[in-house]
Amino acid sequence: MKLSVRRLFFLVTIGIAGHQRVDAGNGDIMASSDFNWDAEDWELFGPGKLKVYDRGGMLYASDQGKTVWYFAAPAKFLGEKAFAHNGKLRFRLGHSEYMSNGKDMIKDWDVILESKEWKLRIGVRNLIPPWVGATDNDLSLNEKSWTVVKGQGHGHSPTTIQMLRLLSSLSAIYIRGGYYDGHEETWLDSVSLIEGDHHEETMQRKIQKHHHEPLRKKKEQEKKKREQEEIEMLAAAGQLNNAQAALNQNNARPPSTNSQLDRQSSEELKRRQEEEERKTKEEEERLNAQRAQDEMESRRKEEELKELEKQKAEMEAKSHIEQLLKQEAETGGGDRLNSGISEQIKQEDERILEEHLKREQGISNSIDPNELKRAAKAAPRLVPLQDDNIVPDNEFAQVEEPAAPTVTGISSLQDQTSPEDLAGQIDKEHSQSRMGAQQDRLREEETRRMEEEEARKKQEEAARKKQEEEEAARKKQEEEEAARKKQEEEEAARKKQ
């Protein structure tokens, strides 16, 4: 009985040890596709046309030009395939039709493996020989057979750790189908992923050490980085205390609360974006209002400049007229500079004289007006004692004192009004008429200028009122936003309590 117990213990010990050293299935097929029934979820990576033919159950695709495209493996070939390390990737590849257009085969990667988790991509070149109809390929999944296409160590063979990490989170297998410059039709068949020679527990420890644990730490670092970004975002929004408290209680909260925090962070980010857009819009409106005000000010200055130029031109014209009148007065009417002006002055004198004769009381109806006009013209002219344009009535002096003319039939007129008085009255009325016309013109200009100034002031007042209204609306909106944020903070504090 002792022997049996001892023997039984020995057998159990041997069994446990044997179980611990059991090798994972070396050479076992981990995944395969023979395309006997359909495409088995294989896809095309690139601008080709995927099609399954009935000829022996092969996967076909074609292109019409210089295009590099790939057959992409389905999900059963992907995921955690670390036990394929030092195993094989087998497949048959061939061309039913191809045209090279007299050019060599396009150089590119023939097979590519990718891991998005580790941002790593490796590839193999020169696997398929040129001008061969079909090939059986038995590609080793050892790191020495591959080259890093993307990731650390670009251009070199991956390390053992990199190979284990990639196969532990395999996200894509690409088998090249586009090789030639012209039209080609490529087929793929008998694809299989073969397991390598591994001790299971040893391999599991390697996977845990080089893949799961580093990946967990990597995700934790990414999570901390994301949380730090959220803290910075909330701090910028003025909610740093709430954010810190939320992160401190993150582990104690249920998933729904964490989702609520994420949702609040998203809403806060959205509010910040809306606030930035509103501020940008207000700044644009302010700049537009400032630009309109500057344009209005520029137009006002241009109008003032035009008005000054106009006044200057009027003053020059006025000075010129005064100079002509002065020269006319100095010559006594006998030698005027401008014959047209002289003729107009004569006609005006005759008109004023006729009106004066009509108003004059006690004038005989038998008096010939023409004789009276000739007598007035023969009378001496009165000239001003100073050079002003408008001369008061008491500043005229008689230049000469000729003898009174004798006009037949006007003795009664001479008794009432002498020719000198008539001539003086004519000159006086003429000067007053011109002075009145000039004053009317100046009054009209002053009225027009005042109207323009009033219109400009109204425009400026309207622009100022509009700007004040916009500023008041903006302040009101800011106050409402501040009140809303305060209410949200109070609500959050109340919920926290």
Coordinates of C-alpha atoms in Angstrom, one line a residue:
M1 CA 0.0 0.0 0.0
K2 CA 2.9 2.3 0.7
L3 CA 4.3 1.6 -2.7
S4 CA 1.1 2.4 -4.3
V5 CA 0.8 5.8 -2.6
R6 CA 4.4 6.6 -3.4
R7 CA 3.9 5.5 -6.9
L8 CA 0.7 7.5 -7.2
F9 CA 2.5 10.6 -5.9
F10 CA 5.2 10.1 -8.4
L11 CA 2.8 9.8 -11.2
V12 CA 0.9 13.0 -10.2
T13 CA 4.2 14.9 -9.9
I14 CA 5.2 13.8 -13.4
G15 CA 1.8 14.7 -14.7
I16 CA 1.9 18.2 -13.3
A17 CA 5.4 18.8 -14.6
G18 CA 4.4 17.4 -18.0
H19 CA 1.4 19.7 -18.1
Q20 CA 3.6 22.7 -17.3
R21 CA 5.9 21.9 -20.2
V22 CA 3.2 21.1 -22.8
D23 CA 4.1 23.0 -26.0
A24 CA 1.6 25.0 -27.8
G25 CA 0.6 23.4 -31.1
N26 CA 3.7 23.9 -33.2
G27 CA 2.7 24.2 -36.9
D28 CA -1.0 24.5 -36.1
I29 CA -3.1 26.6 -38.4
M30 CA -4.3 29.7 -36.5
A31 CA -6.4 31.1 -39.4
S32 CA -6.9 30.2 -43.1
S33 CA -8.9 31.1 -46.2
D34 CA -9.3 28.9 -49.3
F35 CA -12.1 30.9 -51.0
N36 CA -14.1 27.7 -52.0
W37 CA -17.4 29.4 -51.3
D38 CA -16.9 33.2 -51.1
A39 CA -14.5 36.0 -50.5
E40 CA -14.5 35.2 -46.7
D41 CA -14.6 38.9 -45.8
W42 CA -11.4 39.7 -47.5
E43 CA -11.3 43.3 -48.8
L44 CA -9.4 45.4 -51.2
F45 CA -7.0 48.1 -50.0
G46 CA -6.5 50.4 -52.9
P47 CA -8.3 51.5 -56.1
G48 CA -8.9 48.0 -57.5
K49 CA -12.0 45.9 -58.3
L50 CA -12.6 42.9 -56.0
K51 CA -14.2 39.9 -57.6
V52 CA -14.5 36.2 -56.8
Y53 CA -14.3 33.7 -59.6
D54 CA -15.5 30.1 -59.7
R55 CA -12.3 28.8 -61.3
G56 CA -11.0 26.7 -58.4
G57 CA -12.3 29.0 -55.8
M58 CA -9.7 31.8 -56.0
L59 CA -10.0 35.4 -55.0
Y60 CA -9.5 37.8 -57.9
A61 CA -9.0 41.5 -58.3
S62 CA -7.9 43.7 -61.2
D63 CA -6.7 47.2 -62.2
Q64 CA -6.2 49.1 -65.4
G65 CA -3.1 51.2 -64.8
K66 CA 0.0 51.9 -62.7
T67 CA -1.7 51.1 -59.3
V68 CA -0.3 49.5 -56.2
W69 CA -3.1 47.8 -54.3
Y70 CA -3.4 45.0 -51.7
F71 CA -5.6 42.1 -50.5
A72 CA -6.6 42.9 -46.9
A73 CA -7.1 40.0 -44.5
P74 CA -10.4 39.7 -42.4
A75 CA -10.8 39.7 -38.6
K76 CA -10.0 36.0 -38.1
F77 CA -6.3 36.7 -39.1
L78 CA -6.1 39.7 -36.8
G79 CA -6.0 40.4 -33.0
E80 CA -3.8 38.6 -30.5
K81 CA -1.7 36.4 -32.7
A82 CA 1.6 36.4 -30.7
F83 CA 1.9 32.6 -31.0
A84 CA 2.4 33.1 -34.7
H85 CA 5.9 34.5 -33.8
N86 CA 8.5 32.4 -35.6
G87 CA 5.7 30.8 -37.5
K88 CA 4.6 31.2 -41.1
L89 CA 2.4 33.2 -43.4
R90 CA 1.6 31.0 -46.4
F91 CA -0.3 31.9 -49.6
R92 CA -0.4 31.3 -53.3
L93 CA -0.4 34.4 -55.6
G94 CA -0.5 34.6 -59.4
H95 CA -1.5 36.7 -62.4
S96 CA -4.0 35.4 -65.0
E97 CA -3.4 38.5 -67.1
Y98 CA -0.9 41.3 -67.0
M99 CA 0.6 44.0 -69.3
S100 CA 3.9 45.6 -68.3
N101 CA 3.9 48.2 -71.2
G102 CA 7.6 47.4 -71.6
K103 CA 8.4 48.5 -68.0
D104 CA 9.8 46.7 -65.0
M105 CA 7.7 45.5 -62.1
I106 CA 6.7 48.3 -59.7
K107 CA 8.9 48.3 -56.6
D108 CA 7.0 48.4 -53.4
W109 CA 6.3 46.4 -50.2
D110 CA 4.9 42.9 -51.1
V111 CA 3.4 42.0 -47.6
I112 CA 2.7 44.5 -44.8
L113 CA 1.8 43.8 -41.1
E114 CA 0.4 46.6 -39.0
S115 CA -0.4 47.3 -35.3
K116 CA -2.4 50.5 -34.7
E117 CA -2.1 50.0 -30.9
W118 CA 1.7 50.3 -31.1
K119 CA 1.7 52.6 -34.2
L120 CA 4.0 50.0 -35.9
R121 CA 4.1 48.8 -39.5
I122 CA 6.6 46.2 -40.9
G123 CA 7.0 44.9 -44.5
V124 CA 8.8 42.6 -46.9
R125 CA 10.2 43.4 -50.3
N126 CA 11.2 41.3 -53.3
L127 CA 9.1 38.4 -52.3
I128 CA 7.4 37.9 -55.7
P129 CA 9.8 37.5 -58.6
P130 CA 8.9 39.4 -61.9
W131 CA 7.4 37.8 -65.0
V132 CA 6.2 34.7 -63.1
G133 CA 2.7 33.5 -63.5
A134 CA 2.2 32.0 -60.0
T135 CA 4.2 31.5 -56.8
D136 CA 3.9 29.6 -53.5
N137 CA 5.0 31.8 -50.7
D138 CA 6.1 30.6 -47.2
L139 CA 6.9 33.8 -45.4
S140 CA 8.7 33.5 -42.0
L141 CA 7.2 35.5 -39.1
N142 CA 10.6 36.1 -37.5
E143 CA 11.7 39.7 -37.0
K144 CA 14.9 39.2 -39.1
S145 CA 12.8 38.7 -42.2
W146 CA 11.0 42.0 -41.9
T147 CA 11.8 45.8 -42.1
V148 CA 10.2 48.6 -40.1
V149 CA 8.1 50.7 -42.5
K150 CA 6.6 53.0 -39.9
G151 CA 7.5 53.4 -36.3
Q152 CA 10.7 53.3 -34.2
G153 CA 13.7 51.8 -36.0
H154 CA 12.4 52.8 -39.5
G155 CA 14.4 51.1 -42.2
H156 CA 15.8 48.4 -39.9
S157 CA 14.6 45.0 -38.7
P158 CA 12.2 45.2 -35.8
T159 CA 13.3 43.9 -32.4
T160 CA 11.9 40.8 -30.8
I161 CA 9.9 42.9 -28.5
Q162 CA 8.5 44.9 -31.4
M163 CA 7.6 41.7 -33.2
L164 CA 5.8 40.3 -30.2
R165 CA 3.9 43.5 -29.6
L166 CA 2.8 43.8 -33.2
L167 CA 1.6 40.2 -33.4
S168 CA -0.1 40.6 -30.0
S169 CA -2.3 43.4 -31.4
L170 CA -2.3 42.7 -35.1
S171 CA -4.7 45.1 -36.9
A172 CA -3.9 44.5 -40.6
I173 CA -2.3 42.0 -43.0
Y174 CA -1.9 43.4 -46.6
I175 CA -0.8 41.1 -49.5
R176 CA 0.1 43.0 -52.6
G177 CA -1.8 42.4 -55.8
G178 CA -0.8 45.3 -58.0
Y179 CA 2.6 44.9 -59.6
Y180 CA 2.6 46.0 -63.3
D181 CA 2.2 49.3 -65.2
G182 CA -0.7 48.2 -67.4
H183 CA -3.8 46.1 -67.0
E184 CA -3.5 43.1 -64.7
E185 CA -5.7 40.5 -63.1
T186 CA -4.3 39.0 -59.9
W187 CA -5.5 36.0 -57.9
L188 CA -4.9 34.9 -54.3
D189 CA -5.5 31.4 -52.8
S190 CA -4.7 29.1 -49.8
V191 CA -3.9 31.8 -47.3
S192 CA -2.9 30.5 -43.8
L193 CA -1.3 31.7 -40.6
I194 CA 0.8 29.0 -39.0
E195 CA 1.7 28.9 -35.3
G196 CA 5.4 28.9 -34.2
D197 CA 7.3 26.7 -31.8
H198 CA 6.6 28.0 -28.3
H199 CA 6.3 26.9 -24.7
E200 CA 2.8 28.2 -23.8
E201 CA 3.5 29.5 -20.3
T202 CA 6.8 31.1 -21.4
M203 CA 5.0 32.8 -24.3
Q204 CA 2.2 34.0 -22.0
R205 CA 4.8 35.6 -19.7
K206 CA 6.4 37.3 -22.7
I207 CA 3.1 38.6 -23.9
Q208 CA 2.2 39.8 -20.4
K209 CA 5.6 41.5 -20.0
H210 CA 6.1 43.0 -23.4
H211 CA 2.5 43.7 -24.5
H212 CA -0.2 43.7 -21.9
E213 CA 1.7 45.5 -19.1
P214 CA 3.3 48.2 -21.3
L215 CA 0.0 48.7 -23.2
R216 CA -1.8 49.1 -19.9
K217 CA 0.8 51.7 -18.8
K218 CA 0.6 53.4 -22.1
K219 CA -3.2 53.6 -21.8
E220 CA -2.9 55.0 -18.3
Q221 CA -0.5 57.6 -19.5
E222 CA -2.8 58.6 -22.3
K223 CA -5.7 58.7 -19.8
K224 CA -3.7 61.0 -17.5
K225 CA -2.8 63.2 -20.4
R226 CA -6.4 63.4 -21.4
E227 CA -7.4 64.2 -17.8
Q228 CA -4.7 66.9 -17.7
E229 CA -6.1 68.4 -20.9
E230 CA -9.6 68.4 -19.4
I231 CA -8.2 70.2 -16.3
E232 CA -6.5 72.8 -18.4
M233 CA -9.7 73.2 -20.4
L234 CA -11.9 73.6 -17.3
A235 CA -9.3 75.9 -15.7
A236 CA -9.4 78.1 -18.7
A237 CA -13.2 78.2 -18.3
G238 CA -12.9 79.2 -14.6
Q239 CA -14.0 75.8 -13.1
L240 CA -10.6 74.5 -11.9
N241 CA -11.9 73.6 -8.4
N242 CA -14.8 71.7 -9.7
A243 CA -12.6 69.8 -12.2
Q244 CA -10.0 68.9 -9.5
A245 CA -12.8 67.6 -7.2
A246 CA -14.3 65.6 -10.0
L247 CA -11.0 64.0 -10.9
N248 CA -10.2 63.2 -7.2
Q249 CA -13.5 61.4 -6.9
N250 CA -13.2 59.8 -10.4
N251 CA -12.5 56.3 -9.1
A252 CA -15.4 56.4 -6.5
R253 CA -18.0 57.5 -9.0
P254 CA -20.1 55.1 -11.0
P255 CA -19.6 55.0 -14.8
S256 CA -22.8 57.0 -15.3
T257 CA -21.3 59.9 -13.2
N258 CA -18.0 59.7 -15.3
S259 CA -20.1 59.9 -18.4
Q260 CA -21.9 62.8 -17.0
L261 CA -18.5 64.5 -16.3
D262 CA -17.5 63.8 -19.9
R263 CA -20.7 65.2 -21.1
Q264 CA -20.3 68.3 -19.0
S265 CA -16.8 68.7 -20.3
S266 CA -18.1 68.4 -23.8
E267 CA -20.8 71.0 -23.1
E268 CA -18.2 73.3 -21.5
L269 CA -16.0 73.0 -24.6
K270 CA -19.0 73.7 -26.8
R271 CA -19.9 76.8 -24.7
R272 CA -16.3 78.0 -24.9
Q273 CA -16.4 77.7 -28.7
E274 CA -19.7 79.6 -28.9
E275 CA -18.2 82.3 -26.6
E276 CA -15.2 82.6 -28.8
E277 CA -17.4 82.8 -31.9
R278 CA -19.5 85.5 -30.2
K279 CA -16.5 87.5 -29.2
T280 CA -15.1 87.2 -32.7
K281 CA -18.4 88.4 -34.2
E282 CA -18.6 91.3 -31.8
E283 CA -15.1 92.3 -32.6
E284 CA -15.9 92.2 -36.3
E285 CA -19.0 94.3 -35.7
R286 CA -17.0 96.8 -33.6
L287 CA -14.4 97.0 -36.4
N288 CA -17.1 97.5 -39.0
A289 CA -18.7 100.3 -36.9
Q290 CA -15.3 101.9 -36.4
R291 CA -14.6 101.6 -40.1
A292 CA -18.0 103.2 -40.9
Q293 CA -17.3 106.0 -38.4
D294 CA -13.9 106.6 -39.9
E295 CA -15.4 106.7 -43.4
M296 CA -18.0 109.2 -42.2
E297 CA -15.3 111.4 -40.6
S298 CA -13.3 111.2 -43.8
R299 CA -16.3 112.3 -45.9
R300 CA -16.9 115.1 -43.5
K301 CA -13.4 116.3 -43.8
E302 CA -13.6 116.1 -47.5
E303 CA -16.7 118.1 -47.5
E304 CA -15.1 120.7 -45.2
L305 CA -12.1 120.9 -47.5
K306 CA -14.4 121.3 -50.5
E307 CA -16.3 124.0 -48.6
L308 CA -13.1 125.8 -47.8
E309 CA -11.9 125.6 -51.4
K310 CA -15.3 127.0 -52.5
Q311 CA -15.1 129.8 -50.0
K312 CA -11.6 130.6 -51.2
A313 CA -12.8 130.7 -54.8
E314 CA -15.7 133.0 -53.8
M315 CA -13.3 135.3 -51.9
E316 CA -11.0 135.4 -54.9
A317 CA -13.9 136.2 -57.2
K318 CA -15.2 138.8 -54.8
S319 CA -11.8 140.4 -54.6
H320 CA -11.6 140.4 -58.3
I321 CA -15.0 142.1 -58.6
E322 CA -14.0 144.6 -55.9
Q323 CA -10.8 145.4 -57.9
L324 CA -12.9 145.9 -61.1
L325 CA -15.4 148.2 -59.2
K326 CA -12.5 150.2 -57.7
Q327 CA -11.0 150.7 -61.1
E328 CA -14.3 151.6 -62.5
A329 CA -14.9 154.1 -59.7
E330 CA -11.4 155.7 -60.2
T331 CA -12.0 156.1 -64.0
G332 CA -15.3 157.9 -63.3
G333 CA -17.2 155.7 -65.7
G334 CA -15.5 157.1 -68.8
D335 CA -12.9 154.4 -69.3
R336 CA -14.0 151.1 -67.8
L337 CA -12.0 148.0 -68.2
N338 CA -14.8 145.7 -69.4
S339 CA -17.1 147.0 -72.1
G340 CA -19.8 144.4 -71.2
I341 CA -19.8 145.5 -67.5
S342 CA -20.0 149.1 -68.6
E343 CA -23.0 148.5 -70.8
Q344 CA -24.8 146.6 -68.0
I345 CA -24.1 149.5 -65.6
K346 CA -25.5 152.0 -68.1
Q347 CA -28.7 149.9 -68.6
E348 CA -29.1 149.6 -64.8
D349 CA -28.6 153.4 -64.4
E350 CA -31.3 154.0 -67.0
R351 CA -33.7 151.6 -65.3
I352 CA -33.2 153.1 -61.9
L353 CA -33.7 156.6 -63.3
E354 CA -37.0 155.6 -65.0
E355 CA -38.3 154.1 -61.7
H356 CA -37.2 157.3 -59.9
L357 CA -39.0 159.5 -62.3
K358 CA -42.2 157.5 -61.9
R359 CA -42.0 157.8 -58.1
E360 CA -41.1 161.5 -58.2
Q361 CA -44.0 163.8 -57.2
G362 CA -44.8 167.0 -59.0
I363 CA -43.0 166.1 -62.3
S364 CA -44.7 167.6 -65.3
N365 CA -46.1 165.2 -67.8
S366 CA -44.6 167.2 -70.7
I367 CA -41.0 166.5 -69.6
D368 CA -39.2 164.3 -72.1
P369 CA -37.6 161.4 -70.2
N370 CA -34.8 161.2 -72.8
E371 CA -33.7 164.7 -72.1
L372 CA -33.7 164.0 -68.4
K373 CA -31.5 160.9 -69.0
R374 CA -29.1 162.9 -71.0
A375 CA -28.9 165.6 -68.3
A376 CA -28.2 162.9 -65.7
K377 CA -25.4 161.4 -67.8
A378 CA -23.9 164.8 -68.2
A379 CA -23.8 165.3 -64.4
P380 CA -20.5 164.6 -62.6
R381 CA -20.1 161.1 -61.2
L382 CA -19.6 160.5 -57.4
V383 CA -16.7 158.3 -56.3
P384 CA -16.0 156.9 -52.9
L385 CA -13.3 158.3 -50.7
Q386 CA -12.0 154.8 -49.7
D387 CA -11.5 151.5 -51.5
D388 CA -14.1 149.4 -49.7
N389 CA -16.6 147.4 -51.8
I390 CA -19.6 148.7 -49.9
V391 CA -19.5 152.5 -49.3
P392 CA -21.7 154.3 -46.8
D393 CA -23.9 157.1 -48.1
N394 CA -22.0 159.9 -46.4
E395 CA -18.6 158.9 -47.9
F396 CA -19.1 160.2 -51.4
A397 CA -17.4 163.4 -52.7
Q398 CA -17.9 165.4 -55.8
V399 CA -15.0 165.1 -58.2
E400 CA -15.8 168.2 -60.2
E401 CA -18.3 171.0 -60.1
P402 CA -19.3 171.8 -63.7
A403 CA -22.0 174.3 -64.5
A404 CA -25.5 173.1 -64.3
P405 CA -26.7 171.9 -67.7
T406 CA -29.6 173.7 -69.4
V407 CA -32.2 171.4 -70.6
T408 CA -35.2 172.8 -72.5
G409 CA -38.5 172.0 -71.0
I410 CA -37.3 170.8 -67.6
S411 CA -37.2 174.1 -65.6
S412 CA -39.8 172.7 -63.2
L413 CA -37.7 169.5 -62.7
Q414 CA -34.6 171.6 -62.0
D415 CA -36.5 173.5 -59.4
Q416 CA -37.4 170.3 -57.6
T417 CA -34.3 168.0 -58.3
S418 CA -31.0 169.0 -59.6
P419 CA -29.0 166.7 -62.0
E420 CA -26.3 166.2 -59.4
D421 CA -28.9 164.9 -56.9
L422 CA -30.4 162.6 -59.5
A423 CA -27.0 161.2 -60.4
G424 CA -26.1 160.7 -56.7
Q425 CA -29.4 158.9 -56.1
I426 CA -28.8 156.6 -59.1
D427 CA -25.3 155.7 -57.9
K428 CA -26.6 155.1 -54.4
E429 CA -29.4 152.8 -55.5
H430 CA -27.0 151.0 -57.8
S431 CA -24.6 150.4 -54.9
Q432 CA -27.4 149.3 -52.6
S433 CA -28.7 146.9 -55.2
R434 CA -25.4 145.2 -55.6
M435 CA -24.8 145.2 -51.9
G436 CA -28.2 143.6 -51.3
A437 CA -27.5 140.9 -53.9
Q438 CA -24.2 140.1 -52.4
Q439 CA -25.7 139.9 -48.9
D440 CA -28.4 137.6 -50.1
R441 CA -25.8 135.3 -51.7
L442 CA -23.8 135.2 -48.5
R443 CA -26.9 134.5 -46.4
E444 CA -27.8 131.6 -48.8
E445 CA -24.3 130.1 -48.5
E446 CA -24.4 130.4 -44.7
T447 CA -27.8 128.7 -44.6
R448 CA -26.6 125.9 -46.8
R449 CA -23.5 125.4 -44.7
M450 CA -25.5 125.3 -41.5
E451 CA -27.9 122.7 -43.0
E452 CA -25.0 120.5 -44.0
E453 CA -23.4 120.8 -40.5
E454 CA -26.8 119.9 -39.0
A455 CA -27.1 116.8 -41.2
R456 CA -23.6 115.7 -40.4
K457 CA -24.3 116.1 -36.6
K458 CA -27.4 114.0 -37.0
Q459 CA -25.5 111.2 -38.8
E460 CA -22.9 111.2 -36.1
E461 CA -25.5 111.2 -33.4
A462 CA -27.3 108.2 -35.1
A463 CA -24.0 106.3 -35.3
R464 CA -23.2 107.0 -31.7
K465 CA -26.6 105.8 -30.6
K466 CA -26.3 102.6 -32.6
Q467 CA -22.9 101.9 -31.1
E468 CA -24.2 102.5 -27.6
E469 CA -27.2 100.2 -28.2
E470 CA -24.8 97.5 -29.5
E471 CA -22.6 97.9 -26.4
A472 CA -25.6 97.7 -24.1
A473 CA -26.8 94.5 -25.8
R474 CA -23.3 93.0 -25.5
K475 CA -23.1 93.9 -21.8
K476 CA -26.5 92.4 -21.2
Q477 CA -25.5 89.2 -23.0
E478 CA -22.3 89.0 -20.9
E479 CA -24.3 89.5 -17.7
E480 CA -26.8 86.8 -18.7
E481 CA -23.9 84.4 -19.5
A482 CA -22.3 85.2 -16.2
A483 CA -25.5 84.6 -14.3
R484 CA -26.0 81.3 -16.1
K485 CA -22.5 80.1 -15.2
K486 CA -23.0 81.2 -11.6
Q487 CA -26.3 79.3 -11.5
E488 CA -24.6 76.2 -13.0
E489 CA -21.8 76.4 -10.4
E490 CA -24.3 76.7 -7.6
E491 CA -26.3 73.8 -8.9
A492 CA -23.1 71.7 -9.2
A493 CA -22.1 72.6 -5.6
R494 CA -25.6 71.7 -4.4
K495 CA -25.5 68.3 -6.1
K496 CA -22.0 67.7 -4.6
Q497 CA -23.3 68.5 -1.1

